[in-house]
Tab-separated table of C-alpha atoms and ligand atoms in Angstrom:
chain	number	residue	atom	x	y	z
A	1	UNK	CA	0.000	0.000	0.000
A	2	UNK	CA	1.558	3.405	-1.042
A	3	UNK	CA	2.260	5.753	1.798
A	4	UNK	CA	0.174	8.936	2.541
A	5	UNK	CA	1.765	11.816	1.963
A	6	UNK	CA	2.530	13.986	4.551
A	7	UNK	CA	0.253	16.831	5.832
A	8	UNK	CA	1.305	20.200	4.527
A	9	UNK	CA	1.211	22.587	7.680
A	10	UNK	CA	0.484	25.479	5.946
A	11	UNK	CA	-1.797	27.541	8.116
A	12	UNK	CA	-1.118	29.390	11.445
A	13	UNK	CA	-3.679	31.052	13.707
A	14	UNK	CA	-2.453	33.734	15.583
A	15	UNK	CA	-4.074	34.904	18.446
A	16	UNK	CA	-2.322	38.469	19.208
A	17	UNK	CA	-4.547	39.499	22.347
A	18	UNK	CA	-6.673	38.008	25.139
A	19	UNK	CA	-8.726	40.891	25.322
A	20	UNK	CA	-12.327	40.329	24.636
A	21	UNK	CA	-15.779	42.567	25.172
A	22	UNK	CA	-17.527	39.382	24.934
A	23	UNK	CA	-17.833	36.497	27.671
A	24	UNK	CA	-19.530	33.832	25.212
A	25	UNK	CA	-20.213	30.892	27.257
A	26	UNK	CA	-18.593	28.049	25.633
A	27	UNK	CA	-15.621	29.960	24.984
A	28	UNK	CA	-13.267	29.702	28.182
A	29	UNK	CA	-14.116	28.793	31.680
A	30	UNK	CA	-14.875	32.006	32.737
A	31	UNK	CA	-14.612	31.472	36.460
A	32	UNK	CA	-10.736	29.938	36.600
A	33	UNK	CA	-9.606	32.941	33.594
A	34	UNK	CA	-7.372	35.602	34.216
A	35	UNK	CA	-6.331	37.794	31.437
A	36	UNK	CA	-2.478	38.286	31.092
A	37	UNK	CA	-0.171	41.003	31.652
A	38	UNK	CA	0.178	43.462	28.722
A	39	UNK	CA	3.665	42.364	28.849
A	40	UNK	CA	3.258	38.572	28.689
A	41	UNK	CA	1.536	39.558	25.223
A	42	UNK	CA	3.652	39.429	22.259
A	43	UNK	CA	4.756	42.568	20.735
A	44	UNK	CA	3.491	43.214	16.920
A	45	UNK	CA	7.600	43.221	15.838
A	46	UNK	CA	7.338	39.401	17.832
A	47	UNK	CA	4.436	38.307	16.035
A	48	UNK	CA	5.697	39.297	12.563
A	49	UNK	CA	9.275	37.773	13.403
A	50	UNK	CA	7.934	34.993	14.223
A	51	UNK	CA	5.697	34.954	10.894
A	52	UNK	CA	8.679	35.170	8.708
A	53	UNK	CA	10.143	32.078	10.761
A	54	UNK	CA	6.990	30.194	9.839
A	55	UNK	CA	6.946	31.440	6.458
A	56	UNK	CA	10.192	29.348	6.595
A	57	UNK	CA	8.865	26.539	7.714
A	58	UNK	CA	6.387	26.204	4.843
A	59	UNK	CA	3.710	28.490	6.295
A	60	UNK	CA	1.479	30.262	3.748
A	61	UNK	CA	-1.803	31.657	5.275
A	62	UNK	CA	-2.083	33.121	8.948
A	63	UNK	CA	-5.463	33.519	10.604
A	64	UNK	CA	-5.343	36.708	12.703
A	65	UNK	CA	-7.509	35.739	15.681
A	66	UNK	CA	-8.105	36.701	19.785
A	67	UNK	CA	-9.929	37.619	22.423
A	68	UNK	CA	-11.194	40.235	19.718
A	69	UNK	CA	-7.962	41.460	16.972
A	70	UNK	CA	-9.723	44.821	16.351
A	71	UNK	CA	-9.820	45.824	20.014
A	72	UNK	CA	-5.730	45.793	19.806
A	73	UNK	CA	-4.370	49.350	18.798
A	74	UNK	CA	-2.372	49.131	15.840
A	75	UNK	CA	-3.445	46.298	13.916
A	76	UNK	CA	-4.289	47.657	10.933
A	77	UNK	CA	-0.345	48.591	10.371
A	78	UNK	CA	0.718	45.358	11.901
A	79	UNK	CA	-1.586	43.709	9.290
A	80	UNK	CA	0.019	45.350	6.149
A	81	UNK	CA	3.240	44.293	7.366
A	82	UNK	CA	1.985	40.567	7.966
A	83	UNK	CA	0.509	40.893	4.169
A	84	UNK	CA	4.139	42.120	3.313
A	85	UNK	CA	5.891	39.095	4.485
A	86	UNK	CA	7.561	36.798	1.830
A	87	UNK	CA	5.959	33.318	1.797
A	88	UNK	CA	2.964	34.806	3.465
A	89	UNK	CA	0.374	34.359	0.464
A	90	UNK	CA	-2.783	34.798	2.923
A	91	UNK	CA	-4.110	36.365	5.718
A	92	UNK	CA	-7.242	36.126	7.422
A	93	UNK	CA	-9.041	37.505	10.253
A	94	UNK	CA	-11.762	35.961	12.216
A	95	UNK	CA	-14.090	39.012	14.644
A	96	UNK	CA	-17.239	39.017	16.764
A	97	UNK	CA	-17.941	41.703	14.869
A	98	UNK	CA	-18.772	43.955	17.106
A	99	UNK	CA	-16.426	46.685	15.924
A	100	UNK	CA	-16.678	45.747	12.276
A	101	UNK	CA	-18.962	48.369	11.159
A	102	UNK	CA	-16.850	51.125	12.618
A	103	UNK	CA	-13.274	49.545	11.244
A	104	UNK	CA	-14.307	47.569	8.180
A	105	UNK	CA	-13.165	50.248	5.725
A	106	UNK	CA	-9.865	50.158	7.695
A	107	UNK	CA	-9.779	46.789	7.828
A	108	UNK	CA	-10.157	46.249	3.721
A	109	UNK	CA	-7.576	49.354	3.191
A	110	UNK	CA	-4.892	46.923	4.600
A	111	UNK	CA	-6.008	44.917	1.784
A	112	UNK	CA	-7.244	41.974	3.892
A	113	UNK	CA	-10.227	40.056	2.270
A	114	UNK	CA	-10.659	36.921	4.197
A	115	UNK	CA	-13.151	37.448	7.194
A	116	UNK	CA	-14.950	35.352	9.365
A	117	UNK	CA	-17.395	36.832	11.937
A	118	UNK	CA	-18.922	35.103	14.761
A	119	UNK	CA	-22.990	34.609	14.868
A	120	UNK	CA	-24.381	32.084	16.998
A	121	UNK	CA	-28.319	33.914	16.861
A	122	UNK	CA	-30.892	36.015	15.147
A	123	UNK	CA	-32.440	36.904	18.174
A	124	UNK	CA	-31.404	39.969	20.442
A	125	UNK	CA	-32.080	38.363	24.118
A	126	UNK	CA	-30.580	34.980	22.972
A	127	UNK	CA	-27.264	36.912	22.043
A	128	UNK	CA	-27.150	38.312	25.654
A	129	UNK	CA	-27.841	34.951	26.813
A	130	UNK	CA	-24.553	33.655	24.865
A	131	UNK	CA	-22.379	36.376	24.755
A	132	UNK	CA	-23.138	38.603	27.985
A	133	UNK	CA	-23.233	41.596	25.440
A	134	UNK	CA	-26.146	43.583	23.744
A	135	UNK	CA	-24.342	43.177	20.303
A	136	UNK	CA	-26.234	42.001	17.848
A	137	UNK	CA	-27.465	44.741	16.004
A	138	UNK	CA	-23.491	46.012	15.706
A	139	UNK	CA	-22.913	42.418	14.444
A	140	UNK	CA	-25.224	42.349	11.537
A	141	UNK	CA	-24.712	46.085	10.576
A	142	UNK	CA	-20.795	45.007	10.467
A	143	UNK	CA	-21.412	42.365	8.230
A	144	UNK	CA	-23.673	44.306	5.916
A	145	UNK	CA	-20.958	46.777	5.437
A	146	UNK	CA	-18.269	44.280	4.708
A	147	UNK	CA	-20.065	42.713	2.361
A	148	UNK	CA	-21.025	46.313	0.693
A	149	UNK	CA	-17.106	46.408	1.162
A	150	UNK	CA	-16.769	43.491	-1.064
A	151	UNK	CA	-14.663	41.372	1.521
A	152	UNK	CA	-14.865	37.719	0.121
A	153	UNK	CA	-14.676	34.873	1.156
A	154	UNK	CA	-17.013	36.251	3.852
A	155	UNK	CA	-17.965	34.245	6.487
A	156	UNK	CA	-20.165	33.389	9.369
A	157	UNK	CA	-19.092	31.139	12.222
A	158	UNK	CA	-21.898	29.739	14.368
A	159	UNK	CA	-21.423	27.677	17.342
A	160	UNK	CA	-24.192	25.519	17.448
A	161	UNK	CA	-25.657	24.717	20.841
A	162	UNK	CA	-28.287	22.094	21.914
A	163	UNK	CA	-31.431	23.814	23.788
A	164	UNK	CA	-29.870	26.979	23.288
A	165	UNK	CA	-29.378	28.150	19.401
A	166	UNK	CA	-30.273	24.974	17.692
A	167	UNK	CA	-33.612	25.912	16.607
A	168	UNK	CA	-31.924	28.613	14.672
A	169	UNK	CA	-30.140	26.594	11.969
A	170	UNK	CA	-32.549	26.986	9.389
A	171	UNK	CA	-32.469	30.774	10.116
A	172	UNK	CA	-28.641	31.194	9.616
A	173	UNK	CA	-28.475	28.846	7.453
A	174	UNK	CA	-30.821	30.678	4.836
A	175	UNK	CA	-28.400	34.145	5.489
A	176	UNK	CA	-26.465	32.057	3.031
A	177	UNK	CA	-29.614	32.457	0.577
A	178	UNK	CA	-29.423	35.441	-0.873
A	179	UNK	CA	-25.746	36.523	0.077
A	180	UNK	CA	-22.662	35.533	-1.571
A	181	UNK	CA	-21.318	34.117	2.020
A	182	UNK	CA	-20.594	30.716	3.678
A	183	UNK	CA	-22.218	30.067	6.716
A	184	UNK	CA	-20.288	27.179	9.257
A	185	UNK	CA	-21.658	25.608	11.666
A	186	UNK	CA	-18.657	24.409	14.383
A	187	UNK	CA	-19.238	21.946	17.474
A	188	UNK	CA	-19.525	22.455	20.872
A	189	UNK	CA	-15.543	22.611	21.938
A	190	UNK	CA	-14.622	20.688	25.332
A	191	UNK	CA	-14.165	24.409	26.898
A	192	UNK	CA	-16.314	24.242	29.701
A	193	UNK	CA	-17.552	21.514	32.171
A	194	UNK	CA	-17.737	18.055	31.197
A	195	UNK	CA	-21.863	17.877	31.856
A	196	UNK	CA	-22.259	21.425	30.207
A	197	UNK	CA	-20.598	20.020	27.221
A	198	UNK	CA	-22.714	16.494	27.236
A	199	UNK	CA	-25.923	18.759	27.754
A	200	UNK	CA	-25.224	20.993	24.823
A	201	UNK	CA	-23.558	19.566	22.224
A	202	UNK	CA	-25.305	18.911	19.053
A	203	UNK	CA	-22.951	16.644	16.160
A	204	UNK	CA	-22.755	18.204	12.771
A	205	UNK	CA	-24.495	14.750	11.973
A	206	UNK	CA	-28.032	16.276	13.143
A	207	UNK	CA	-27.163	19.634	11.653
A	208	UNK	CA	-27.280	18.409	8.436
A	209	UNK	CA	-30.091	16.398	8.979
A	210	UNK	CA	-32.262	18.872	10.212
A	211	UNK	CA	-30.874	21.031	7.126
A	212	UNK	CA	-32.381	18.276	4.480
A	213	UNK	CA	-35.281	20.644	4.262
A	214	UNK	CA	-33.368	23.220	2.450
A	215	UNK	CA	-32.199	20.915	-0.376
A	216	UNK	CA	-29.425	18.354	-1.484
A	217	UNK	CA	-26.021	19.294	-0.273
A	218	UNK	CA	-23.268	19.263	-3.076
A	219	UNK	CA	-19.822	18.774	-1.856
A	220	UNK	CA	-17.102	21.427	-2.593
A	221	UNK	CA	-14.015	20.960	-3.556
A	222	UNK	CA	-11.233	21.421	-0.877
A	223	UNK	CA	-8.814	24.833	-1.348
A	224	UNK	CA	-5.063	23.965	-0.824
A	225	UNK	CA	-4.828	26.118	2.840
A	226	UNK	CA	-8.238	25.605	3.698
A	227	UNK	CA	-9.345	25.520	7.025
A	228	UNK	CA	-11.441	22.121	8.449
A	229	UNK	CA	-14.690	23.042	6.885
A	230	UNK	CA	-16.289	20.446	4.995
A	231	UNK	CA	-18.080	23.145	1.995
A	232	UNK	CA	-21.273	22.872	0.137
A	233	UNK	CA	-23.631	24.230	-2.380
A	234	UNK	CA	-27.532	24.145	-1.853
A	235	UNK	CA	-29.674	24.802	-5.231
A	236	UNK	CA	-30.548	28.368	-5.111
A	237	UNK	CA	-28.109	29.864	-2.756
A	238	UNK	CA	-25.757	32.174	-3.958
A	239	UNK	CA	-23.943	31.415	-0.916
A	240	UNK	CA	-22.355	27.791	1.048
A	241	UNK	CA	-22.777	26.347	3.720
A	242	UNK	CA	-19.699	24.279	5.888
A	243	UNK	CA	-19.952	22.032	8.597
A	244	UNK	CA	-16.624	22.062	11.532
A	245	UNK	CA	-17.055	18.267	13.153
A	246	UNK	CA	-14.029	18.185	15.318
A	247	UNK	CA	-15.663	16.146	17.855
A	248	UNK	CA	-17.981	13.824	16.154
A	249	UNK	CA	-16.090	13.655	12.761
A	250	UNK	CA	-12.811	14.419	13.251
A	251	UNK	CA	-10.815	15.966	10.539
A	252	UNK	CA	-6.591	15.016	12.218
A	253	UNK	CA	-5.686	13.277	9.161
A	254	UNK	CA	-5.965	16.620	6.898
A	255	UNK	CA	-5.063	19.125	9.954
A	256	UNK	CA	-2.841	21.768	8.400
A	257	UNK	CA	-2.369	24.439	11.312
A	258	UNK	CA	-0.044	25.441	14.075
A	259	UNK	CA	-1.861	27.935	16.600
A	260	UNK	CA	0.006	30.311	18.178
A	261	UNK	CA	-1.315	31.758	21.342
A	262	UNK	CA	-1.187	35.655	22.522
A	263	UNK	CA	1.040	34.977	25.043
A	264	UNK	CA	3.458	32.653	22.173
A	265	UNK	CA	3.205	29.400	22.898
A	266	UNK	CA	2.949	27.210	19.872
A	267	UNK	CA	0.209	24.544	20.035
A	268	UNK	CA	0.480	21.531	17.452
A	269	UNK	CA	-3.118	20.600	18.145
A	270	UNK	CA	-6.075	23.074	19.674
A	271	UNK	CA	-7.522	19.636	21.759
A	272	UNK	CA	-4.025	18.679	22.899
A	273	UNK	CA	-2.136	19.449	26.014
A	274	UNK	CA	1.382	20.280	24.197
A	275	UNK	CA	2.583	23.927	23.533
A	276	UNK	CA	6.147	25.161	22.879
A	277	UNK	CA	7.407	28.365	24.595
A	278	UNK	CA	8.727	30.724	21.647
A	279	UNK	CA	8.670	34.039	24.162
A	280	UNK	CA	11.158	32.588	26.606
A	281	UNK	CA	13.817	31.969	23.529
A	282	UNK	CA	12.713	35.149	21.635
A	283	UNK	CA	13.022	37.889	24.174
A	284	UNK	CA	16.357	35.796	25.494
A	285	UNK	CA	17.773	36.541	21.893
A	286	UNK	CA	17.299	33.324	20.213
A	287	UNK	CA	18.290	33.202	16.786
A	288	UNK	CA	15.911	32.410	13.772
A	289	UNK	CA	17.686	29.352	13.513
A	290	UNK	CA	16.904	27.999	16.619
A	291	UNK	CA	13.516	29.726	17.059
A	292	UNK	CA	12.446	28.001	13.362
A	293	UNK	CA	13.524	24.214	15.297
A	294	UNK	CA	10.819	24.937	17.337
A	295	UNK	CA	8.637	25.154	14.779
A	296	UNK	CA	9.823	22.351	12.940
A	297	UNK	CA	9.578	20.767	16.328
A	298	UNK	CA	5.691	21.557	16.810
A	299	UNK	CA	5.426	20.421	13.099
A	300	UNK	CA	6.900	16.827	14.243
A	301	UNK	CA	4.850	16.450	17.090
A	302	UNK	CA	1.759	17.062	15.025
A	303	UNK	CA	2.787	14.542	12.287
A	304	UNK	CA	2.913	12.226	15.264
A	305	UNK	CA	-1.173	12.590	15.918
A	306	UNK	CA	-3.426	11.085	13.640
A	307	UNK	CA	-6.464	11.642	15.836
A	308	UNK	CA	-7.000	13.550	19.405
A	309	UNK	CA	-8.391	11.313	21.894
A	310	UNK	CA	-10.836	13.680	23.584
A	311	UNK	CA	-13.589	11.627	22.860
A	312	UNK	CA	-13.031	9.139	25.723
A	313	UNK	CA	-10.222	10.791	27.728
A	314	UNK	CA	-11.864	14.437	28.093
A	315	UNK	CA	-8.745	15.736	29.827
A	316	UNK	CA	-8.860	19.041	28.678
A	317	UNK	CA	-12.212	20.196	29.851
A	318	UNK	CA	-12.191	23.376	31.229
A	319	UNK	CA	-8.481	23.875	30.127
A	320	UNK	CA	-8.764	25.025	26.827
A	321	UNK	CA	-8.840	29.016	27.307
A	322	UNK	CA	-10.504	29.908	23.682
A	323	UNK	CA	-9.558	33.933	24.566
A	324	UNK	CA	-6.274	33.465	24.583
A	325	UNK	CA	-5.598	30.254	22.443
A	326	UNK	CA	-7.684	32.081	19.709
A	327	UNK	CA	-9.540	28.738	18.767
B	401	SF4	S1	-12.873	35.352	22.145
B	401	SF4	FE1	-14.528	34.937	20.711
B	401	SF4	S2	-15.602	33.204	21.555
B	401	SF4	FE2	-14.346	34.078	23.183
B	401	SF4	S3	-15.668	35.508	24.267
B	401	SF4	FE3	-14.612	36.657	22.696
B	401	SF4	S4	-15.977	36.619	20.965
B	401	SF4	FE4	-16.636	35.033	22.317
């Protein structure tokens, strides 16, 4: 039997801050969090250094993620510099949104296209319930001006939740109708309490299912750097819609990304318990050389994992700190 190739690990996700104006509940266990020091954050001349290491290292896209990028000062320089960077073919942003219809044009003068904006509900009152904040009506005029702004791919990230949001999906699912956008729907994360996980996690499985209404799905082909979203058309949407299993339908064997969090540790895998200090060796004048091993290094443990084993082992609930890991 021939041997499968290895994964390319193409894709980083950079969280550069911990600072959020949202609590959303299945994002970090909210009780145990502290936010960091400003000065355990990395600097922006950190994060691009360490940008052009993993543009050595064969990375070619870089997710710009939090806590919530556009309440950092400075980002929309530190963004044209990241653009700037040789190897560096891609960069992305994912936002709550709440400050997208305020920074938008700012955001598309950098000449960054790819966005993805959280929206877990329609409905006012439900958004407090999930996010602690009164939002939504920021969210959705954000996303109607960056798609008058012609940022594309555009899309929506929705955490579905049982007996919370789940009697939304048509809903969201049909923004997809008459916009040009893709609309995911991710799984519950292990981020909270073992029970509040059981109680309100939903499989992609029964997404879908309870999408049949809307039409056939027709798969889409994968993009090179493409994220875990499994894409498809439905007849008479301008838009797609994408499906993020990593709990029910895990997708290891294709996993191209490093994540880097705020405070720069490198993580091979979000649902693992390894990370690799790059601060320590950074700020203690490590070279590039050594500082691109560690990469490499990250990259070997990850070629080691074929599949996390949250599923029956559940050892990270309640340790996975979304805010500052940047999910
Ligand atoms: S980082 Fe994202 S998921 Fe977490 S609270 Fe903020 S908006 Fe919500």
């Amino acid at each position: 039997m021939e041997a499968e190739a290895p994964r390319q690990i193409n894709y980083l996700r950079m969280s550069i801050t911990d600072r959020c104006q949202l609590r959303c509940v299945y994002c970090t266990y909210w009780r145990e969090w502290e936010k960091q020091p400003p000065a355990e954050i990395l600097r922006y001349e950190e994060l691009l250094r360490l940008a052009a290491v993993a543009a050595e290292a064969g990375v070619r896209k870089v997710r710009v993620t939090g806590g919530e990028p556009l309440l950092r000062r400075g980002l929309m320089g530190f963004l044209q510099e990241l653009k700037r960077l040789p190897g560096i073919n891609q960069v992305c942003l994912t936002t709550n949104g709440a400050l997208l219809r305020e920074l938008a044009p700012a955001l598309y003068n950098t000449g960054v296209r790819h966005l993805n904006v959280s929206l877990d509900t329609l409905k006012q009152d439900r958004y407090r319930q999930i996010t602690g904040s009164d939002n939504l009506p920021a969210v959705m005029a954000g996303l109607e001006r960056a798609a008058s702004l012609g940022f594309h791919p555009l899309k929506i990230n929705c955490v579905v939740l049982r007996g919370i949001n789940d009697d939304e999906v048509l809903d969201i699912a049909r923004l997809a109708r008459e916009r040009p956008l893709q609309v995911r729907f991710i799984e519950l994360m292990p981020t909270t309490s073992r029970t509040w996980w059981q109680r309100h996690f939903l499989s992609m499985t029964e997404v879908r299912q309870r999408l049949a209404v809307l039409g056939p799905l027709e798969p889409l082909a994968r993009e090179a750097a493409a994220g875990p979203a499994r894409t498809f058309r439905l007849p008479g949407f301008r838009g797609e819609l994408g499906f993020i299993s990593p709990m029910s339908e895990h997708h290891c064997r294709t996993c191209n990304r490093l994540r880097l969090s705020s405070d720069g540790k490198i993580r091979p895998c979000l649902l693992g318990s390894q990370e690799l200090d790059l601060k320590e060796p950074l700020r203690q004048g490590g070279s590039d050389g050594f500082i691109g091993f560690l990469f490499q290094e990250a990259i070997r443990l990850k070629h080691r994992k074929t599949g996390h084993s949250l599923a029956c082992s559940g050892s990270c609930f309640r340790d996975l700190p979304m805010v500052s890991i940047g999910g």
